[in-house]
Coordinates of N, CA, C and O and ligand atoms in Angstrom, one line a residue:
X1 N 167.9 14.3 87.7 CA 166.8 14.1 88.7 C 167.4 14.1 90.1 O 168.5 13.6 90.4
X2 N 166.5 14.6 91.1 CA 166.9 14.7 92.5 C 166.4 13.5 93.5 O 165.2 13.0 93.7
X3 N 167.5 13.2 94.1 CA 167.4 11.7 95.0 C 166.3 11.9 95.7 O 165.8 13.0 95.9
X4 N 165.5 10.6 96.2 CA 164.6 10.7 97.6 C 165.4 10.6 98.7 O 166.6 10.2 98.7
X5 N 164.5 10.8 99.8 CA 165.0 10.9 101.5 C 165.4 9.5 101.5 O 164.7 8.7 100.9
X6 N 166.9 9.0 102.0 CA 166.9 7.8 102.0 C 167.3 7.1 103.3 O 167.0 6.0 103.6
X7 N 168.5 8.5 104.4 CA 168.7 8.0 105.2 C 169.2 9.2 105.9 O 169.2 10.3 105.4
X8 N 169.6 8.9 107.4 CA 170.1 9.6 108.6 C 170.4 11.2 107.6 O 169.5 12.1 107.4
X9 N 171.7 11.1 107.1 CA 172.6 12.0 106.2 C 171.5 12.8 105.6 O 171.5 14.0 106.1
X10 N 170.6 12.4 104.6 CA 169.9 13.0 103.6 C 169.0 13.9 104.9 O 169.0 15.1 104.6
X11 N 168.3 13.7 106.1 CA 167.6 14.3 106.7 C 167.9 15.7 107.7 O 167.3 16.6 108.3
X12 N 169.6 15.2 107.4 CA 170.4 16.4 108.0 C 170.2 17.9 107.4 O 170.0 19.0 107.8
X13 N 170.4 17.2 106.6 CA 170.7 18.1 104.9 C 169.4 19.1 104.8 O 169.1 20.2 104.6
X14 N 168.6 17.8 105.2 CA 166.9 18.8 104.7 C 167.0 19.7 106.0 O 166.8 20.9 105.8
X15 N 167.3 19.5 107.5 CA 167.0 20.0 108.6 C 167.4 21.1 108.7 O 166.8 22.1 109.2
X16 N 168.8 21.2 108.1 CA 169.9 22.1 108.1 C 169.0 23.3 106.9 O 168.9 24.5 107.1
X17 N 168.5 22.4 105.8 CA 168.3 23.7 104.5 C 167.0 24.4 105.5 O 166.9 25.6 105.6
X18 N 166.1 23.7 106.2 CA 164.8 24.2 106.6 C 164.9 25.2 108.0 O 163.9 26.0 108.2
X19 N 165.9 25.2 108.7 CA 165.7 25.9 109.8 C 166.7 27.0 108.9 O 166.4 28.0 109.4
X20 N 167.4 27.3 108.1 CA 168.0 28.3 107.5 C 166.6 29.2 106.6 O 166.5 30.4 106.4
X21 N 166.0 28.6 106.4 CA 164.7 29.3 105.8 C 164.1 30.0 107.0 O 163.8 31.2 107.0
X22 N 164.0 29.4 108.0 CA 163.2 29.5 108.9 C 163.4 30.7 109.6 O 162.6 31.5 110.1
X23 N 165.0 30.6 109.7 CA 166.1 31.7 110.6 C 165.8 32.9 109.6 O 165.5 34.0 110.2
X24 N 165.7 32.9 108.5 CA 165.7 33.9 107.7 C 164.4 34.6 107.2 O 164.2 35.6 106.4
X25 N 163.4 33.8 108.1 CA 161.6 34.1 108.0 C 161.0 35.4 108.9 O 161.1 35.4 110.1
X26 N 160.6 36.2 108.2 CA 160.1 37.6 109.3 C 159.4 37.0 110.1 O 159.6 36.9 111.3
X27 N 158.4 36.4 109.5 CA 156.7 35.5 110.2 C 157.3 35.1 111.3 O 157.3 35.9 112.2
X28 N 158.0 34.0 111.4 CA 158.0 32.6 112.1 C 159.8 32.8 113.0 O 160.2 31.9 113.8
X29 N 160.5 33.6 112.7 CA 161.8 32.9 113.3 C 161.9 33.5 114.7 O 162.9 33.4 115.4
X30 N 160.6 34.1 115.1 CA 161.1 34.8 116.6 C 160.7 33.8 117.4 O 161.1 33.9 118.5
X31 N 159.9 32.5 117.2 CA 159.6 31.6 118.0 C 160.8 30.6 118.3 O 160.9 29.9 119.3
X32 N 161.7 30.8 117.4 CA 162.8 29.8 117.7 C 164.0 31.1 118.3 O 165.0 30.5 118.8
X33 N 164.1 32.5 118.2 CA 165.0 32.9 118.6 C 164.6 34.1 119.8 O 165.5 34.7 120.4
X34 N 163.8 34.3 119.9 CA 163.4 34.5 120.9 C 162.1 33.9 122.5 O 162.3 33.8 123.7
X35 N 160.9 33.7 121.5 CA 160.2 33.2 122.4 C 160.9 31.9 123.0 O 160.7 31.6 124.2
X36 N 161.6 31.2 122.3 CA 162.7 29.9 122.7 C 163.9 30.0 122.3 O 164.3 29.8 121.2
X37 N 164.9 30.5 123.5 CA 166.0 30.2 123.1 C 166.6 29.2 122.7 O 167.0 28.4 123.6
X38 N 167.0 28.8 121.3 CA 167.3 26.8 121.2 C 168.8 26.6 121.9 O 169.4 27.7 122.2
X39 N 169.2 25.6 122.3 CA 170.3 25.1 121.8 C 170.1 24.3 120.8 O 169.2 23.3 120.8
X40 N 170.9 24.6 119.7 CA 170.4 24.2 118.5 C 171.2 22.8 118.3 O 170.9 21.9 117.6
X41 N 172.7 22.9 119.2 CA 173.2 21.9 119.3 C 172.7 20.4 119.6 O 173.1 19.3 119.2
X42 N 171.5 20.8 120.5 CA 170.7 19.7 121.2 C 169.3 19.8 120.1 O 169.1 18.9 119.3
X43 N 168.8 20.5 120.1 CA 168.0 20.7 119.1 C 167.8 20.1 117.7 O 167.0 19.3 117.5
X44 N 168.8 20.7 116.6 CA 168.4 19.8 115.6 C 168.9 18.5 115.3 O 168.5 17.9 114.3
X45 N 170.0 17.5 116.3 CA 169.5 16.1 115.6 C 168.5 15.5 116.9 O 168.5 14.3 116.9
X46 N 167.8 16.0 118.0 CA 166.4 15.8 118.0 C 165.6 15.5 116.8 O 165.2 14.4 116.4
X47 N 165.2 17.4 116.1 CA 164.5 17.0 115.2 C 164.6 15.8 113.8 O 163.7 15.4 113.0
X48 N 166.1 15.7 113.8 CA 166.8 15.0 112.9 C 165.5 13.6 113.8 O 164.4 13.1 113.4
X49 N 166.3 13.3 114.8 CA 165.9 11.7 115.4 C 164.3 11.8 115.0 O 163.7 10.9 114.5
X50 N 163.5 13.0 115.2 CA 162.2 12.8 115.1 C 161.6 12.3 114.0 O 160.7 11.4 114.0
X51 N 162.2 13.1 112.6 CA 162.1 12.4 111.1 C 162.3 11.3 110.9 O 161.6 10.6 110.3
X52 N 163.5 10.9 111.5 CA 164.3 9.1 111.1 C 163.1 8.4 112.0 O 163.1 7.2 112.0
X53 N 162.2 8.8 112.7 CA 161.5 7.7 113.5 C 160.3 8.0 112.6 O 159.5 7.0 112.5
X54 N 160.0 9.1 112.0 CA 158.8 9.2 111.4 C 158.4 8.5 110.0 O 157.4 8.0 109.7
X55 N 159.5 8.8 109.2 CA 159.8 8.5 108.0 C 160.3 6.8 107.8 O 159.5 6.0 107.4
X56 N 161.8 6.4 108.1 CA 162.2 6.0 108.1 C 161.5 4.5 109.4 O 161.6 3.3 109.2
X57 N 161.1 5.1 110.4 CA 160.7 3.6 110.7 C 161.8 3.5 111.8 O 161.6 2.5 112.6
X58 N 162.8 4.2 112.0 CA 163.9 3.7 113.2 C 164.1 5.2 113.6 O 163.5 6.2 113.3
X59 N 165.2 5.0 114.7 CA 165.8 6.5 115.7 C 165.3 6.4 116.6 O 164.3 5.8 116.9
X60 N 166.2 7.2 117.4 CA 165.9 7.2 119.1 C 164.9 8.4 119.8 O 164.8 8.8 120.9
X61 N 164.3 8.6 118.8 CA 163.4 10.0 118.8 C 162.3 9.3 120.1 O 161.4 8.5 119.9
X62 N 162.6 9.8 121.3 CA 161.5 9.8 122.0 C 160.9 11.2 122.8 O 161.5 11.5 123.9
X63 N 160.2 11.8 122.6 CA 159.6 12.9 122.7 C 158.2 13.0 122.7 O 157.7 11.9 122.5
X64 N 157.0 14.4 122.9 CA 156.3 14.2 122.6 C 155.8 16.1 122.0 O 155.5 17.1 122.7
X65 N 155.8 16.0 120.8 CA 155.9 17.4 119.5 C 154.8 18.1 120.2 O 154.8 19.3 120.3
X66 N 153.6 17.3 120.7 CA 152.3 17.8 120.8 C 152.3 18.8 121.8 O 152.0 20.0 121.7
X67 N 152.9 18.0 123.0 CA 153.0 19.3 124.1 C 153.8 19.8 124.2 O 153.7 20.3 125.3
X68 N 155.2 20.2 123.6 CA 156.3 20.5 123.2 C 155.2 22.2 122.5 O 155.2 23.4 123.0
X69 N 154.4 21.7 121.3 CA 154.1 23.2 120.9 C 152.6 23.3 121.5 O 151.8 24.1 121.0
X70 N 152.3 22.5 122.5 CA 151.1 23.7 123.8 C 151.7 23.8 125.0 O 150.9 24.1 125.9
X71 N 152.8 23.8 125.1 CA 153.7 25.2 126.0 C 153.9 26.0 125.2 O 153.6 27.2 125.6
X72 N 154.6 26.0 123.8 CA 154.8 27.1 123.2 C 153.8 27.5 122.7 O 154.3 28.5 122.3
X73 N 153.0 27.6 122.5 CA 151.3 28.3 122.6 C 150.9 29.1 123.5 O 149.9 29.9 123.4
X74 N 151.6 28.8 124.6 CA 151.0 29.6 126.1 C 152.1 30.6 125.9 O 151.9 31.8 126.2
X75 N 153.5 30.3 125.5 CA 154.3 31.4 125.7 C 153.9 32.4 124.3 O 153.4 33.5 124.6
X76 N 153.9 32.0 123.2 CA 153.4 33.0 122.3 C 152.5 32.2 121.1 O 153.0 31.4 120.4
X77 N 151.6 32.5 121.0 CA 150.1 32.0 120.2 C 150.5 31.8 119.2 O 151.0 32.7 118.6
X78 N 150.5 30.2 118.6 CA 150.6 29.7 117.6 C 149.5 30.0 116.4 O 148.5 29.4 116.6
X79 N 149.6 30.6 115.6 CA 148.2 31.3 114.4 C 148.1 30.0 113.5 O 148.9 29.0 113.6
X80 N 147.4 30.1 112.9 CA 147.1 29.4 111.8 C 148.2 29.8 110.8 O 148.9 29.0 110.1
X81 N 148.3 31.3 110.7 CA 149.0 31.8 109.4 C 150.9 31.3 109.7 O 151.8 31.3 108.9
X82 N 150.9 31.0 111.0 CA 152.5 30.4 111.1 C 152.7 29.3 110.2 O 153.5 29.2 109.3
X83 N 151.5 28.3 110.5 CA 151.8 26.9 110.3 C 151.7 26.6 109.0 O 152.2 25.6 108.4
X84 N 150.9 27.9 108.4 CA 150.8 27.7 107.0 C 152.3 27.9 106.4 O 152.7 27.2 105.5
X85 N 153.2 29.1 106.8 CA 154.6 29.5 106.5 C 155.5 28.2 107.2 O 156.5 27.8 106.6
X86 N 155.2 27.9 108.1 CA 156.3 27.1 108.7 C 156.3 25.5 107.5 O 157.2 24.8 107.4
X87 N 154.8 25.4 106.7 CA 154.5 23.7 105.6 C 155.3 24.5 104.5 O 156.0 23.8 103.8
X88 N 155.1 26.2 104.3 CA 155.0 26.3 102.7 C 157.1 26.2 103.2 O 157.8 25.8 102.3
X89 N 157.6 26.6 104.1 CA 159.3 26.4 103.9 C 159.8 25.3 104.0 O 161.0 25.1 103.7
X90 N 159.0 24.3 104.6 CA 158.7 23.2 105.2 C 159.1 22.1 103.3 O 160.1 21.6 102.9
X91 N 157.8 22.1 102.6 CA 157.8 22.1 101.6 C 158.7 22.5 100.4 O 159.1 21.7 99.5
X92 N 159.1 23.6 100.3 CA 160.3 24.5 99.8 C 161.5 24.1 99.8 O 162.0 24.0 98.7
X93 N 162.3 23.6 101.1 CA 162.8 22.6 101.9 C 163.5 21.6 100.8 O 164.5 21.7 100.1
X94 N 162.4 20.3 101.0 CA 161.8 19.2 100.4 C 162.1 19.3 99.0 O 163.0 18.7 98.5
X95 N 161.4 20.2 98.2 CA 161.5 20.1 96.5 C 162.7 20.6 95.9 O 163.0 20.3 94.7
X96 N 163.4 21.7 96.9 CA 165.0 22.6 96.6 C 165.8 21.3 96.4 O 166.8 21.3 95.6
X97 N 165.6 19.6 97.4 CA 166.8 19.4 97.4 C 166.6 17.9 96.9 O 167.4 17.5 96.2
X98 N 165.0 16.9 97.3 CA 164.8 16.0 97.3 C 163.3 15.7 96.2 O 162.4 16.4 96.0
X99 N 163.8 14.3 95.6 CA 162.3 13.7 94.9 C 162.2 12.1 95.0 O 163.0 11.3 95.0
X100 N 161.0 12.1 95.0 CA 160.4 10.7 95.1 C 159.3 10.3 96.4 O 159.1 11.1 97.3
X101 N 159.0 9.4 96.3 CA 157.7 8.7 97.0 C 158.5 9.6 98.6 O 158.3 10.8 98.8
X102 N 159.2 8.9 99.4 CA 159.9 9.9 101.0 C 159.9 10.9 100.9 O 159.8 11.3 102.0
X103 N 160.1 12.4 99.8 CA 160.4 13.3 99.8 C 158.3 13.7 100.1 O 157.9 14.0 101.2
X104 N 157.6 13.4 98.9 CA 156.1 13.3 99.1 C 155.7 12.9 100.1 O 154.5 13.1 100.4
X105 N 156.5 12.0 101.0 CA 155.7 11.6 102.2 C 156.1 12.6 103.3 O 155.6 13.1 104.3
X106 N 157.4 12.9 102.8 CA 157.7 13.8 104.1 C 156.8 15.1 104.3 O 156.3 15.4 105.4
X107 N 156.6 15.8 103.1 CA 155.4 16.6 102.8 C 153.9 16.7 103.9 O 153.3 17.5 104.6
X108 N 153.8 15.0 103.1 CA 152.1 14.5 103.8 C 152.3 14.6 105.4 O 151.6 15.3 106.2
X109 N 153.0 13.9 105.8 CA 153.2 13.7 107.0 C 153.0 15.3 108.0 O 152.5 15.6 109.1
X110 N 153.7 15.9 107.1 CA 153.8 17.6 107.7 C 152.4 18.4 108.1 O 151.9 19.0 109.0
X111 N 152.2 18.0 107.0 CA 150.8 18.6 106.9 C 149.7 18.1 107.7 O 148.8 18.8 108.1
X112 N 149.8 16.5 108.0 CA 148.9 16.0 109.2 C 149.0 16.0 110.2 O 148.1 15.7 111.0
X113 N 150.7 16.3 110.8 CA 150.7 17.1 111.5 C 150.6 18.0 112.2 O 150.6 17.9 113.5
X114 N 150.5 19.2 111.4 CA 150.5 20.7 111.4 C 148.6 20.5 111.8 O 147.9 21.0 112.6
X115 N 148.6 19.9 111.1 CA 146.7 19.5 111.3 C 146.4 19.1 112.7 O 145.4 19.4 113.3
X116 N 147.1 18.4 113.0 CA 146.5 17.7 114.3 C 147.2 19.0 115.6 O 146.8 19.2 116.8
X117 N 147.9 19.4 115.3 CA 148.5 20.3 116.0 C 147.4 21.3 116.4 O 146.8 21.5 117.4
X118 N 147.4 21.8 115.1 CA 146.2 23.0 115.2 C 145.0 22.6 116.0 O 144.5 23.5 116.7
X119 N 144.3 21.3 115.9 CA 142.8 20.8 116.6 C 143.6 20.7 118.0 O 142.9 21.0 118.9
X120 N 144.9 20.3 118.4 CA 145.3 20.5 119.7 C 145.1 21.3 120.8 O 144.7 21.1 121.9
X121 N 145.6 22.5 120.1 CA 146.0 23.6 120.3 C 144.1 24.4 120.6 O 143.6 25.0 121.6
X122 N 143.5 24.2 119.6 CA 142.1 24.5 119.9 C 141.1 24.6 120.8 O 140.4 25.5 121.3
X123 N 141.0 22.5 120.8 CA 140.1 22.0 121.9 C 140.7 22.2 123.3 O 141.9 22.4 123.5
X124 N 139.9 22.1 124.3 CA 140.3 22.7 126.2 C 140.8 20.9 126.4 O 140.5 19.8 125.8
X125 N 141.7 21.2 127.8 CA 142.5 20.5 128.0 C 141.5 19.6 128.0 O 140.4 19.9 127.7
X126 N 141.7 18.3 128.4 CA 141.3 17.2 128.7 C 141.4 16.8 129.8 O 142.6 16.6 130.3
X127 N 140.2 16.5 130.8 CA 140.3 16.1 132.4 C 140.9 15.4 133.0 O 140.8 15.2 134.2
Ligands
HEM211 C1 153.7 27.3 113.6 C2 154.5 26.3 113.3 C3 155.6 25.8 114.2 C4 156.5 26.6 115.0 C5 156.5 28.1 115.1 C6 157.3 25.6 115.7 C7 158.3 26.0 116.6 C8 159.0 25.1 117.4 C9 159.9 25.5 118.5 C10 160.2 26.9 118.9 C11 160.4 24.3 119.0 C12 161.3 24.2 120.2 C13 160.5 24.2 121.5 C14 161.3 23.9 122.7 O1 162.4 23.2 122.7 O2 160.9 24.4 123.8 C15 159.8 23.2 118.3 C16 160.0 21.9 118.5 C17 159.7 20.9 117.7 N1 158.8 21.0 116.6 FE1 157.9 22.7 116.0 N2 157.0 24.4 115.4 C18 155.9 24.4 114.4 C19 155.3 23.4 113.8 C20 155.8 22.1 113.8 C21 155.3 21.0 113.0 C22 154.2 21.1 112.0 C23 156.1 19.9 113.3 C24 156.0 18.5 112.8 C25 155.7 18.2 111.6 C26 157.0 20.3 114.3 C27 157.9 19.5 114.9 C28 158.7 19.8 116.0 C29 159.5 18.8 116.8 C30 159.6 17.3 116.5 C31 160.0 19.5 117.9 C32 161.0 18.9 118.9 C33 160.1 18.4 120.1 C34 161.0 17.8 121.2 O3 161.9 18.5 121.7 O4 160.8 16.6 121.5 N3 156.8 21.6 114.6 N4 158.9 23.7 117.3

């Protein structure tokens, strides 16, 4: 049986397997390699910090994801059909490496994300 998410390390591991899917995605990888050039160096333990604060309850993740992707919306239109590719590698991810109650939450959390993203991204700015 496969371990659940348990700490810093295990979230590397998932960040690392997920943006390799990601890099390797026709759909979805021009947003990270061209519409945004990363430094990935600065970049993924960000996203690392963003999990450990989401999941886990601790990290120094202070940011804000929402308007992070409504600039990237203005530079190239986030579809519906990304977000669906970006949960299902997202998910893929998650079951290749991890099980248990954190691995499932990490999932859920994605997805209410990706959700609230979307109604973001929709409704006009706010006055
Ligand atoms: C269509 C799906 C998505 C695409 C193409 C996408 C793409 C990107 C890109 C290109 C960046 C870097 C932006 C920059 O530094 O200027 C970014 C940042 C980020 N994304 Fe996404 N994203 C997607 C969905 C999501 C979802 C569903 C989540 C959360 C569950 C998420 C979490 C984050 C976080 C935490 C950051 C870092 C924000 C920061 O720097 O503080 N993304 N995303």
């Amino acid at each position: 049986m496969q371990k659940d998410i348990l700490d810093r390390s295990d979230l590397e591991l998932l960040i690392d397997q997920f943006y390799k899917r990601v890099l390797s995605n026709p759909e979805i990888s021009f947003f990270f390699t061209e519409v945004v050039e990363l430094d990935w160096e600065t970049h993924l333990p960000r996203i690392v910090d963003f999990w450990e604060s989401n999941l886990l309850g601790r990290g120094p993740y202070k940011g804000n994801p929402m308007h992070v992707h409504i600039d990237l919306n203005k530079r190239s239109k986030l579809e519906h059909n990304h977000f669906e590719v970006w949960l299902q590698l997202w998910e893929e991810s998650i079951q290749a490496n991890f099980d248990g109650p954190m691995a499932e939450l990490a999932i859920k959390r994605a997805k209410q994300i990706a959700q609230l993203m979307q109604l973001k991204l929709q409704s006009p700015p706010s006055l």
